[in-house]
Amino acid sequence: MSKMTAGQRDAALGAGAVALMLNEWIEERFELPAAQLPDLSHESSPAAAAAALRRIWGLGELPIKNMVHLLEARGVRVFSLSLDTAHVDAYSMWHASTPFVFLNTMKSCERSRFDAAHELGHLILHRHAGPKVKDAERQANEFASAFLMPEGSVLANAPVMATVDQLIAHKVFWTVSVAALAYRLKDLKLVNEWHYRSLCIEIAQRGYQKSEPNSAPRETSQVFQKVFAALRADGMTRANIADQLAVHVNELDELVFGLALTALVGDAEVLSRPRRPVLQVIEGGRD
């Protein structure tokens, strides 16, 4: 937070305020998945909480195919942030009984997935009361690492004493960054401290801290795709929604992963008839 400018902070919080209005508008017309996030603050460690959540959600040791879809299926409202700054990766909050996550879409897919898992950690570990911010961030990072790369899966699939090229090849299995996989190997003692530092130096020299090698396509919202398809069928335009919320159309596009640009087209001012269809959201686990 100390690295953010006042403008960056205000832009992020302003986007959150618009997202709350948009979510309320959508929930008046659609039946979205209810929140299914347990309070795991009592677990012995963030890694234990990650393992417990995987058991509760029936994920086992499988890699997470799509973090955004998984969160949406479990009732988290996921919105995008179009902020071109490295200081606003993501943030999350509970509003009443509904969890929200905001992801910076300027990041690579791998880093955005880690941000999503990090914010999930905050939501289940720090909902009611938490430690100091610095400790909370460490805990959320530990949770994200263990949630995306479960111990059994890493021990069974990751190379021992890996090279950077081997990390690039293996990171695809979990869809994580080279740096995140290197740290996870160190955490599980598959590489020692000296080897880990050598990997970090080479990763930095290759420029992989800023440009992820062999990056996966960015994840997007399944809920918004379904919502906007239904609204388009009813004749609802982007302008209609923006007018009803008293916001600019661009503010909507920036919150919904840009999906409104192609999902809602046309200039007709046609009002949507009342409807509350139930959306079926598919979880983001591996087949």
PDB file of C-alpha atoms in Angstrom:
ATOM      1  CA  MET A   1       0.000   0.000   0.000  1.00  0.00           C
ATOM      2  CA  SER A   2       2.871   2.383   0.720  1.00  0.00           C
ATOM      3  CA  LYS A   3       4.039   2.131  -2.905  1.00  0.00           C
ATOM      4  CA  MET A   4       0.672   3.143  -4.342  1.00  0.00           C
ATOM      5  CA  THR A   5      -0.078   6.681  -5.370  1.00  0.00           C
ATOM      6  CA  ALA A   6      -3.276   8.296  -4.138  1.00  0.00           C
ATOM      7  CA  GLY A   7      -4.613   8.149  -7.700  1.00  0.00           C
ATOM      8  CA  GLN A   8      -3.944   4.413  -7.994  1.00  0.00           C
ATOM      9  CA  ARG A   9      -5.583   3.736  -4.641  1.00  0.00           C
ATOM     10  CA  ASP A  10      -8.626   5.853  -5.492  1.00  0.00           C
ATOM     11  CA  ALA A  11      -8.966   4.203  -8.921  1.00  0.00           C
ATOM     12  CA  ALA A  12      -8.888   0.722  -7.398  1.00  0.00           C
ATOM     13  CA  LEU A  13     -11.399   1.605  -4.682  1.00  0.00           C
ATOM     14  CA  GLY A  14     -13.598   3.452  -7.157  1.00  0.00           C
ATOM     15  CA  ALA A  15     -13.702   0.359  -9.360  1.00  0.00           C
ATOM     16  CA  GLY A  16     -14.749  -1.627  -6.301  1.00  0.00           C
ATOM     17  CA  ALA A  17     -17.654   0.725  -5.635  1.00  0.00           C
ATOM     18  CA  VAL A  18     -18.893   0.405  -9.218  1.00  0.00           C
ATOM     19  CA  ALA A  19     -18.507  -3.383  -9.012  1.00  0.00           C
ATOM     20  CA  LEU A  20     -20.778  -3.524  -5.971  1.00  0.00           C
ATOM     21  CA  MET A  21     -23.462  -1.617  -7.879  1.00  0.00           C
ATOM     22  CA  LEU A  22     -23.058  -3.822 -10.949  1.00  0.00           C
ATOM     23  CA  ASN A  23     -23.197  -6.993  -8.863  1.00  0.00           C
ATOM     24  CA  GLU A  24     -26.395  -5.836  -7.163  1.00  0.00           C
ATOM     25  CA  TRP A  25     -27.891  -4.997 -10.577  1.00  0.00           C
ATOM     26  CA  ILE A  26     -27.009  -8.470 -11.905  1.00  0.00           C
ATOM     27  CA  GLU A  27     -28.282 -10.276  -8.793  1.00  0.00           C
ATOM     28  CA  GLU A  28     -31.671  -8.601  -9.252  1.00  0.00           C
ATOM     29  CA  ARG A  29     -31.919 -10.402 -12.604  1.00  0.00           C
ATOM     30  CA  PHE A  30     -29.927 -13.615 -12.190  1.00  0.00           C
ATOM     31  CA  GLU A  31     -29.494 -16.264  -9.525  1.00  0.00           C
ATOM     32  CA  LEU A  32     -25.732 -16.388  -8.991  1.00  0.00           C
ATOM     33  CA  PRO A  33     -23.909 -19.154  -7.070  1.00  0.00           C
ATOM     34  CA  ALA A  34     -23.997 -18.708  -3.293  1.00  0.00           C
ATOM     35  CA  ALA A  35     -20.747 -18.284  -1.371  1.00  0.00           C
ATOM     36  CA  GLN A  36     -19.162 -21.569  -0.250  1.00  0.00           C
ATOM     37  CA  LEU A  37     -16.044 -20.297   1.524  1.00  0.00           C
ATOM     38  CA  PRO A  38     -15.406 -21.810   4.956  1.00  0.00           C
ATOM     39  CA  ASP A  39     -13.597 -19.943   7.723  1.00  0.00           C
ATOM     40  CA  LEU A  40     -10.260 -21.763   8.004  1.00  0.00           C
ATOM     41  CA  SER A  41      -8.498 -19.313  10.280  1.00  0.00           C
ATOM     42  CA  HIS A  42      -8.286 -22.053  12.922  1.00  0.00           C
ATOM     43  CA  GLU A  43      -5.992 -24.255  10.796  1.00  0.00           C
ATOM     44  CA  SER A  44      -2.449 -24.772  12.061  1.00  0.00           C
ATOM     45  CA  SER A  45      -0.868 -23.079   9.038  1.00  0.00           C
ATOM     46  CA  PRO A  46      -1.844 -21.503   5.697  1.00  0.00           C
ATOM     47  CA  ALA A  47      -0.597 -24.648   3.935  1.00  0.00           C
ATOM     48  CA  ALA A  48      -2.873 -26.754   6.135  1.00  0.00           C
ATOM     49  CA  ALA A  49      -5.758 -24.425   5.288  1.00  0.00           C
ATOM     50  CA  ALA A  50      -5.018 -24.863   1.567  1.00  0.00           C
ATOM     51  CA  ALA A  51      -5.047 -28.646   1.945  1.00  0.00           C
ATOM     52  CA  ALA A  52      -8.275 -28.481   3.974  1.00  0.00           C
ATOM     53  CA  LEU A  53     -10.006 -26.321   1.363  1.00  0.00           C
ATOM     54  CA  ARG A  54      -8.959 -28.722  -1.388  1.00  0.00           C
ATOM     55  CA  ARG A  55     -10.537 -31.562   0.600  1.00  0.00           C
ATOM     56  CA  ILE A  56     -13.726 -29.595   1.268  1.00  0.00           C
ATOM     57  CA  TRP A  57     -14.044 -28.672  -2.402  1.00  0.00           C
ATOM     58  CA  GLY A  58     -13.157 -32.170  -3.584  1.00  0.00           C
ATOM     59  CA  LEU A  59     -10.140 -31.071  -5.617  1.00  0.00           C
ATOM     60  CA  GLY A  60      -7.697 -33.677  -4.351  1.00  0.00           C
ATOM     61  CA  GLU A  61      -4.202 -33.110  -5.730  1.00  0.00           C
ATOM     62  CA  LEU A  62      -5.372 -32.033  -9.198  1.00  0.00           C
ATOM     63  CA  PRO A  63      -4.027 -28.837 -10.780  1.00  0.00           C
ATOM     64  CA  ILE A  64      -6.548 -25.987 -10.955  1.00  0.00           C
ATOM     65  CA  LYS A  65      -7.530 -25.602 -14.601  1.00  0.00           C
ATOM     66  CA  ASN A  66      -9.063 -22.141 -14.229  1.00  0.00           C
ATOM     67  CA  MET A  67      -8.893 -20.113 -10.988  1.00  0.00           C
ATOM     68  CA  VAL A  68     -11.503 -17.551 -12.049  1.00  0.00           C
ATOM     69  CA  HIS A  69     -14.041 -20.250 -12.911  1.00  0.00           C
ATOM     70  CA  LEU A  70     -13.339 -22.099  -9.665  1.00  0.00           C
ATOM     71  CA  LEU A  71     -13.877 -18.971  -7.560  1.00  0.00           C
ATOM     72  CA  GLU A  72     -17.070 -18.093  -9.433  1.00  0.00           C
ATOM     73  CA  ALA A  73     -18.436 -21.612  -8.992  1.00  0.00           C
ATOM     74  CA  ARG A  74     -17.897 -21.233  -5.239  1.00  0.00           C
ATOM     75  CA  GLY A  75     -19.786 -17.953  -5.059  1.00  0.00           C
ATOM     76  CA  VAL A  76     -16.922 -15.450  -5.280  1.00  0.00           C
ATOM     77  CA  ARG A  77     -17.681 -12.411  -7.436  1.00  0.00           C
ATOM     78  CA  VAL A  78     -14.589 -11.897  -9.591  1.00  0.00           C
ATOM     79  CA  PHE A  79     -13.994  -8.580 -11.355  1.00  0.00           C
ATOM     80  CA  SER A  80     -11.096  -7.272 -13.420  1.00  0.00           C
ATOM     81  CA  LEU A  81      -9.006  -4.166 -12.836  1.00  0.00           C
ATOM     82  CA  SER A  82      -7.510  -2.365 -15.831  1.00  0.00           C
ATOM     83  CA  LEU A  83      -4.827  -0.562 -13.843  1.00  0.00           C
ATOM     84  CA  ASP A  84      -1.452  -0.376 -15.564  1.00  0.00           C
ATOM     85  CA  THR A  85       0.631  -0.467 -12.392  1.00  0.00           C
ATOM     86  CA  ALA A  86       2.693  -3.113 -10.656  1.00  0.00           C
ATOM     87  CA  HIS A  87       1.579  -1.846  -7.249  1.00  0.00           C
ATOM     88  CA  VAL A  88      -2.056  -2.960  -7.538  1.00  0.00           C
ATOM     89  CA  ASP A  89      -1.980  -6.708  -8.217  1.00  0.00           C
ATOM     90  CA  ALA A  90      -5.337  -7.590  -6.723  1.00  0.00           C
ATOM     91  CA  TYR A  91      -7.525  -7.106  -3.686  1.00  0.00           C
ATOM     92  CA  SER A  92     -10.466  -8.800  -2.030  1.00  0.00           C
ATOM     93  CA  MET A  93     -13.220  -8.087   0.450  1.00  0.00           C
ATOM     94  CA  TRP A  94     -16.391  -9.402   2.008  1.00  0.00           C
ATOM     95  CA  HIS A  95     -19.483  -7.300   1.376  1.00  0.00           C
ATOM     96  CA  ALA A  96     -22.205  -8.554   3.705  1.00  0.00           C
ATOM     97  CA  SER A  97     -22.024 -12.317   3.086  1.00  0.00           C
ATOM     98  CA  THR A  98     -20.618 -12.099  -0.446  1.00  0.00           C
ATOM     99  CA  PRO A  99     -16.881 -12.389  -1.211  1.00  0.00           C
ATOM    100  CA  PHE A 100     -15.329 -10.222  -3.947  1.00  0.00           C
ATOM    101  CA  VAL A 101     -11.979 -10.503  -5.716  1.00  0.00           C
ATOM    102  CA  PHE A 102     -10.471  -7.910  -8.070  1.00  0.00           C
ATOM    103  CA  LEU A 103      -7.659  -8.967 -10.413  1.00  0.00           C
ATOM    104  CA  ASN A 104      -5.293  -6.755 -12.404  1.00  0.00           C
ATOM    105  CA  THR A 105      -5.578  -7.957 -16.001  1.00  0.00           C
ATOM    106  CA  MET A 106      -2.254  -6.338 -16.947  1.00  0.00           C
ATOM    107  CA  LYS A 107      -0.433  -9.272 -15.316  1.00  0.00           C
ATOM    108  CA  SER A 108       0.451 -12.585 -16.961  1.00  0.00           C
ATOM    109  CA  CYS A 109      -1.985 -15.461 -16.579  1.00  0.00           C
ATOM    110  CA  GLU A 110       0.331 -17.229 -14.141  1.00  0.00           C
ATOM    111  CA  ARG A 111       0.780 -14.209 -11.887  1.00  0.00           C
ATOM    112  CA  SER A 112      -2.938 -13.398 -12.018  1.00  0.00           C
ATOM    113  CA  ARG A 113      -3.757 -16.971 -10.959  1.00  0.00           C
ATOM    114  CA  PHE A 114      -1.400 -16.628  -8.005  1.00  0.00           C
ATOM    115  CA  ASP A 115      -3.044 -13.298  -7.127  1.00  0.00           C
ATOM    116  CA  ALA A 116      -6.465 -14.994  -7.237  1.00  0.00           C
ATOM    117  CA  ALA A 117      -5.277 -17.772  -4.921  1.00  0.00           C
ATOM    118  CA  HIS A 118      -3.626 -15.172  -2.668  1.00  0.00           C
ATOM    119  CA  GLU A 119      -6.903 -13.269  -2.310  1.00  0.00           C
ATOM    120  CA  LEU A 120      -8.762 -16.531  -1.698  1.00  0.00           C
ATOM    121  CA  GLY A 121      -6.354 -17.044   1.188  1.00  0.00           C
ATOM    122  CA  HIS A 122      -7.291 -13.668   2.645  1.00  0.00           C
ATOM    123  CA  LEU A 123     -10.999 -14.458   2.311  1.00  0.00           C
ATOM    124  CA  ILE A 124     -10.831 -17.734   4.238  1.00  0.00           C
ATOM    125  CA  LEU A 125      -8.041 -16.866   6.696  1.00  0.00           C
ATOM    126  CA  HIS A 126      -8.654 -13.219   7.571  1.00  0.00           C
ATOM    127  CA  ARG A 127     -12.391 -12.636   7.230  1.00  0.00           C
ATOM    128  CA  HIS A 128     -13.177 -11.694  10.818  1.00  0.00           C
ATOM    129  CA  ALA A 129      -9.911 -10.688  12.381  1.00  0.00           C
ATOM    130  CA  GLY A 130      -6.365 -11.141  11.251  1.00  0.00           C
ATOM    131  CA  PRO A 131      -2.763 -10.484  12.155  1.00  0.00           C
ATOM    132  CA  LYS A 132      -0.852  -7.427  11.118  1.00  0.00           C
ATOM    133  CA  VAL A 133      -0.882  -6.697   7.413  1.00  0.00           C
ATOM    134  CA  LYS A 134       2.674  -7.892   6.796  1.00  0.00           C
ATOM    135  CA  ASP A 135       1.983 -11.254   8.421  1.00  0.00           C
ATOM    136  CA  ALA A 136      -1.347 -11.541   6.617  1.00  0.00           C
ATOM    137  CA  GLU A 137       0.389 -11.077   3.262  1.00  0.00           C
ATOM    138  CA  ARG A 138       2.918 -13.787   4.086  1.00  0.00           C
ATOM    139  CA  GLN A 139       0.135 -16.139   5.109  1.00  0.00           C
ATOM    140  CA  ALA A 140      -1.837 -15.452   1.928  1.00  0.00           C
ATOM    141  CA  ASN A 141       1.268 -16.128  -0.181  1.00  0.00           C
ATOM    142  CA  GLU A 142       1.903 -19.396   1.649  1.00  0.00           C
ATOM    143  CA  PHE A 143      -1.726 -20.399   1.134  1.00  0.00           C
ATOM    144  CA  ALA A 144      -1.629 -19.561  -2.587  1.00  0.00           C
ATOM    145  CA  SER A 145       1.558 -21.547  -3.147  1.00  0.00           C
ATOM    146  CA  ALA A 146       0.182 -24.632  -1.386  1.00  0.00           C
ATOM    147  CA  PHE A 147      -3.256 -24.325  -2.995  1.00  0.00           C
ATOM    148  CA  LEU A 148      -1.949 -24.054  -6.568  1.00  0.00           C
ATOM    149  CA  MET A 149       0.893 -26.556  -6.066  1.00  0.00           C
ATOM    150  CA  PRO A 150      -0.209 -29.156  -3.478  1.00  0.00           C
ATOM    151  CA  GLU A 151       2.632 -30.985  -1.799  1.00  0.00           C
ATOM    152  CA  GLY A 152       1.808 -34.479  -3.055  1.00  0.00           C
ATOM    153  CA  SER A 153       1.464 -33.272  -6.626  1.00  0.00           C
ATOM    154  CA  VAL A 154       4.779 -31.420  -6.543  1.00  0.00           C
ATOM    155  CA  LEU A 155       6.670 -34.319  -4.950  1.00  0.00           C
ATOM    156  CA  ALA A 156       5.306 -36.660  -7.612  1.00  0.00           C
ATOM    157  CA  ASN A 157       5.868 -34.461 -10.664  1.00  0.00           C
ATOM    158  CA  ALA A 158       8.515 -31.790 -10.089  1.00  0.00           C
ATOM    159  CA  PRO A 159      12.203 -32.341 -10.896  1.00  0.00           C
ATOM    160  CA  VAL A 160      14.763 -32.575  -8.101  1.00  0.00           C
ATOM    161  CA  MET A 161      17.650 -30.084  -8.304  1.00  0.00           C
ATOM    162  CA  ALA A 162      15.903 -28.495 -11.263  1.00  0.00           C
ATOM    163  CA  THR A 163      17.348 -26.173 -13.867  1.00  0.00           C
ATOM    164  CA  VAL A 164      15.484 -23.078 -15.081  1.00  0.00           C
ATOM    165  CA  ASP A 165      14.702 -24.824 -18.367  1.00  0.00           C
ATOM    166  CA  GLN A 166      13.199 -27.727 -16.439  1.00  0.00           C
ATOM    167  CA  LEU A 167      11.102 -25.287 -14.410  1.00  0.00           C
ATOM    168  CA  ILE A 168       9.786 -23.735 -17.634  1.00  0.00           C
ATOM    169  CA  ALA A 169       8.755 -27.173 -18.861  1.00  0.00           C
ATOM    170  CA  HIS A 170       7.158 -28.281 -15.583  1.00  0.00           C
ATOM    171  CA  LYS A 171       5.364 -25.047 -14.629  1.00  0.00           C
ATOM    172  CA  VAL A 172       2.788 -25.730 -17.343  1.00  0.00           C
ATOM    173  CA  PHE A 173       1.405 -28.618 -15.286  1.00  0.00           C
ATOM    174  CA  TRP A 174       0.240 -26.261 -12.515  1.00  0.00           C
ATOM    175  CA  THR A 175       0.010 -23.068 -14.651  1.00  0.00           C
ATOM    176  CA  VAL A 176       2.223 -21.090 -12.299  1.00  0.00           C
ATOM    177  CA  SER A 177       5.172 -18.783 -12.870  1.00  0.00           C
ATOM    178  CA  VAL A 178       8.763 -20.011 -13.023  1.00  0.00           C
ATOM    179  CA  ALA A 179       9.534 -18.006  -9.892  1.00  0.00           C
ATOM    180  CA  ALA A 180       6.572 -19.454  -7.971  1.00  0.00           C
ATOM    181  CA  LEU A 181       7.550 -23.021  -8.840  1.00  0.00           C
ATOM    182  CA  ALA A 182      11.164 -22.395  -7.832  1.00  0.00           C
ATOM    183  CA  TYR A 183      10.020 -21.082  -4.453  1.00  0.00           C
ATOM    184  CA  ARG A 184       7.681 -24.031  -3.946  1.00  0.00           C
ATOM    185  CA  LEU A 185      10.553 -26.454  -4.610  1.00  0.00           C
ATOM    186  CA  LYS A 186      12.620 -24.665  -1.969  1.00  0.00           C
ATOM    187  CA  ASP A 187       9.703 -24.681   0.454  1.00  0.00           C
ATOM    188  CA  LEU A 188       9.365 -28.467   0.053  1.00  0.00           C
ATOM    189  CA  LYS A 189      13.152 -28.904   0.317  1.00  0.00           C
ATOM    190  CA  LEU A 190      13.524 -30.235  -3.224  1.00  0.00           C
ATOM    191  CA  VAL A 191      16.253 -27.636  -3.716  1.00  0.00           C
ATOM    192  CA  ASN A 192      18.520 -26.153  -1.074  1.00  0.00           C
ATOM    193  CA  GLU A 193      18.926 -22.468  -0.278  1.00  0.00           C
ATOM    194  CA  TRP A 194      22.042 -22.056  -2.426  1.00  0.00           C
ATOM    195  CA  HIS A 195      20.411 -23.741  -5.426  1.00  0.00           C
ATOM    196  CA  TYR A 196      17.274 -21.622  -4.991  1.00  0.00           C
ATOM    197  CA  ARG A 197      19.321 -18.409  -4.985  1.00  0.00           C
ATOM    198  CA  SER A 198      21.087 -19.549  -8.163  1.00  0.00           C
ATOM    199  CA  LEU A 199      17.726 -20.198  -9.828  1.00  0.00           C
ATOM    200  CA  CYS A 200      16.464 -16.757  -8.799  1.00  0.00           C
ATOM    201  CA  ILE A 201      19.563 -15.078 -10.238  1.00  0.00           C
ATOM    202  CA  GLU A 202      19.173 -16.877 -13.578  1.00  0.00           C
ATOM    203  CA  ILE A 203      15.425 -16.177 -13.672  1.00  0.00           C
ATOM    204  CA  ALA A 204      16.154 -12.468 -13.190  1.00  0.00           C
ATOM    205  CA  GLN A 205      18.956 -12.490 -15.776  1.00  0.00           C
ATOM    206  CA  ARG A 206      16.618 -13.986 -18.359  1.00  0.00           C
ATOM    207  CA  GLY A 207      14.031 -11.299 -17.652  1.00  0.00           C
ATOM    208  CA  TYR A 208      11.403 -13.749 -16.458  1.00  0.00           C
ATOM    209  CA  GLN A 209      10.416 -11.584 -13.504  1.00  0.00           C
ATOM    210  CA  LYS A 210       8.805  -9.155 -15.955  1.00  0.00           C
ATOM    211  CA  SER A 211       8.017 -11.403 -18.923  1.00  0.00           C
ATOM    212  CA  GLU A 212       6.808 -14.907 -18.126  1.00  0.00           C
ATOM    213  CA  PRO A 213       8.126 -17.575 -20.535  1.00  0.00           C
ATOM    214  CA  ASN A 214       5.632 -19.852 -22.256  1.00  0.00           C
ATOM    215  CA  SER A 215       2.753 -17.986 -20.661  1.00  0.00           C
ATOM    216  CA  ALA A 216      -0.781 -19.402 -20.746  1.00  0.00           C
ATOM    217  CA  PRO A 217      -3.797 -17.462 -22.098  1.00  0.00           C
ATOM    218  CA  ARG A 218      -5.323 -15.103 -19.552  1.00  0.00           C
ATOM    219  CA  GLU A 219      -8.314 -16.402 -17.652  1.00  0.00           C
ATOM    220  CA  THR A 220     -11.642 -14.640 -17.874  1.00  0.00           C
ATOM    221  CA  SER A 221     -15.098 -14.778 -16.300  1.00  0.00           C
ATOM    222  CA  GLN A 222     -17.584 -17.517 -17.090  1.00  0.00           C
ATOM    223  CA  VAL A 223     -20.359 -15.753 -15.183  1.00  0.00           C
ATOM    224  CA  PHE A 224     -20.145 -12.548 -17.221  1.00  0.00           C
ATOM    225  CA  GLN A 225     -20.130 -14.497 -20.478  1.00  0.00           C
ATOM    226  CA  LYS A 226     -23.422 -16.148 -19.515  1.00  0.00           C
ATOM    227  CA  VAL A 227     -24.950 -12.966 -18.091  1.00  0.00           C
ATOM    228  CA  PHE A 228     -24.190 -10.839 -21.137  1.00  0.00           C
ATOM    229  CA  ALA A 229     -25.330 -13.541 -23.550  1.00  0.00           C
ATOM    230  CA  ALA A 230     -28.707 -13.651 -21.778  1.00  0.00           C
ATOM    231  CA  LEU A 231     -28.984  -9.863 -21.685  1.00  0.00           C
ATOM    232  CA  ARG A 232     -28.114  -9.585 -25.358  1.00  0.00           C
ATOM    233  CA  ALA A 233     -30.896 -12.067 -26.139  1.00  0.00           C
ATOM    234  CA  ASP A 234     -33.291  -9.725 -24.304  1.00  0.00           C
ATOM    235  CA  GLY A 235     -32.110  -6.709 -26.286  1.00  0.00           C
ATOM    236  CA  MET A 236     -30.187  -5.095 -23.430  1.00  0.00           C
ATOM    237  CA  THR A 237     -27.212  -2.986 -24.496  1.00  0.00           C
ATOM    238  CA  ARG A 238     -24.093  -1.826 -22.701  1.00  0.00           C
ATOM    239  CA  ALA A 239     -25.484   1.706 -22.769  1.00  0.00           C
ATOM    240  CA  ASN A 240     -28.652   0.542 -20.979  1.00  0.00           C
ATOM    241  CA  ILE A 241     -26.672  -0.941 -18.111  1.00  0.00           C
ATOM    242  CA  ALA A 242     -24.338   2.026 -17.823  1.00  0.00           C
ATOM    243  CA  ASP A 243     -27.253   4.468 -17.805  1.00  0.00           C
ATOM    244  CA  GLN A 244     -29.075   2.552 -15.096  1.00  0.00           C
ATOM    245  CA  LEU A 245     -25.924   2.531 -12.953  1.00  0.00           C
ATOM    246  CA  ALA A 246     -25.044   6.145 -13.838  1.00  0.00           C
ATOM    247  CA  VAL A 247     -21.509   5.189 -14.902  1.00  0.00           C
ATOM    248  CA  HIS A 248     -19.521   5.374 -18.130  1.00  0.00           C
ATOM    249  CA  VAL A 249     -19.594   2.358 -20.441  1.00  0.00           C
ATOM    250  CA  ASN A 250     -15.818   2.048 -20.219  1.00  0.00           C
ATOM    251  CA  GLU A 251     -16.054   1.548 -16.453  1.00  0.00           C
ATOM    252  CA  LEU A 252     -18.168  -1.548 -17.070  1.00  0.00           C
ATOM    253  CA  ASP A 253     -15.792  -2.938 -19.689  1.00  0.00           C
ATOM    254  CA  GLU A 254     -12.832  -2.588 -17.336  1.00  0.00           C
ATOM    255  CA  LEU A 255     -14.603  -4.544 -14.588  1.00  0.00           C
ATOM    256  CA  VAL A 256     -15.832  -7.504 -16.647  1.00  0.00           C
ATOM    257  CA  PHE A 257     -12.638  -8.570 -18.420  1.00  0.00           C
ATOM    258  CA  GLY A 258     -13.698  -6.584 -21.493  1.00  0.00           C
ATOM    259  CA  LEU A 259     -16.448  -9.116 -22.230  1.00  0.00           C
ATOM    260  CA  ALA A 260     -19.131  -6.432 -22.538  1.00  0.00           C
ATOM    261  CA  LEU A 261     -17.358  -5.094 -25.631  1.00  0.00           C
ATOM    262  CA  THR A 262     -18.374  -8.117 -27.663  1.00  0.00           C
ATOM    263  CA  ALA A 263     -21.258  -9.497 -25.629  1.00  0.00           C
ATOM    264  CA  LEU A 264     -23.506  -6.451 -25.772  1.00  0.00           C
ATOM    265  CA  VAL A 265     -23.676  -4.551 -29.025  1.00  0.00           C
ATOM    266  CA  GLY A 266     -26.199  -2.218 -30.609  1.00  0.00           C
ATOM    267  CA  ASP A 267     -27.604   1.174 -29.838  1.00  0.00           C
ATOM    268  CA  ALA A 268     -31.259   0.351 -29.205  1.00  0.00           C
ATOM    269  CA  GLU A 269     -32.533   1.493 -25.834  1.00  0.00           C
ATOM    270  CA  VAL A 270     -34.437  -1.703 -25.057  1.00  0.00           C
ATOM    271  CA  LEU A 271     -35.204  -2.476 -21.420  1.00  0.00           C
ATOM    272  CA  SER A 272     -34.778  -6.021 -20.195  1.00  0.00           C
ATOM    273  CA  ARG A 273     -37.840  -7.824 -18.934  1.00  0.00           C
ATOM    274  CA  PRO A 274     -37.698  -9.144 -15.348  1.00  0.00           C
ATOM    275  CA  ARG A 275     -35.814 -12.432 -15.142  1.00  0.00           C
ATOM    276  CA  ARG A 276     -33.867 -14.482 -12.586  1.00  0.00           C
ATOM    277  CA  PRO A 277     -32.389 -17.442 -14.477  1.00  0.00           C
ATOM    278  CA  VAL A 278     -30.073 -19.679 -12.498  1.00  0.00           C
ATOM    279  CA  LEU A 279     -26.528 -19.658 -13.888  1.00  0.00           C
ATOM    280  CA  GLN A 280     -24.706 -22.980 -14.052  1.00  0.00           C
ATOM    281  CA  VAL A 281     -21.006 -22.375 -13.393  1.00  0.00           C
ATOM    282  CA  ILE A 282     -18.450 -25.080 -14.161  1.00  0.00           C
ATOM    283  CA  GLU A 283     -15.578 -25.440 -11.698  1.00  0.00           C
ATOM    284  CA  GLY A 284     -12.013 -24.968 -12.843  1.00  0.00           C
ATOM    285  CA  GLY A 285     -10.530 -28.371 -11.990  1.00  0.00           C
ATOM    286  CA  ARG A 286      -8.569 -30.608 -14.356  1.00  0.00           C
ATOM    287  CA  ASP A 287     -10.468 -33.261 -16.318  1.00  0.00           C
TER     288      ASP A 287
END
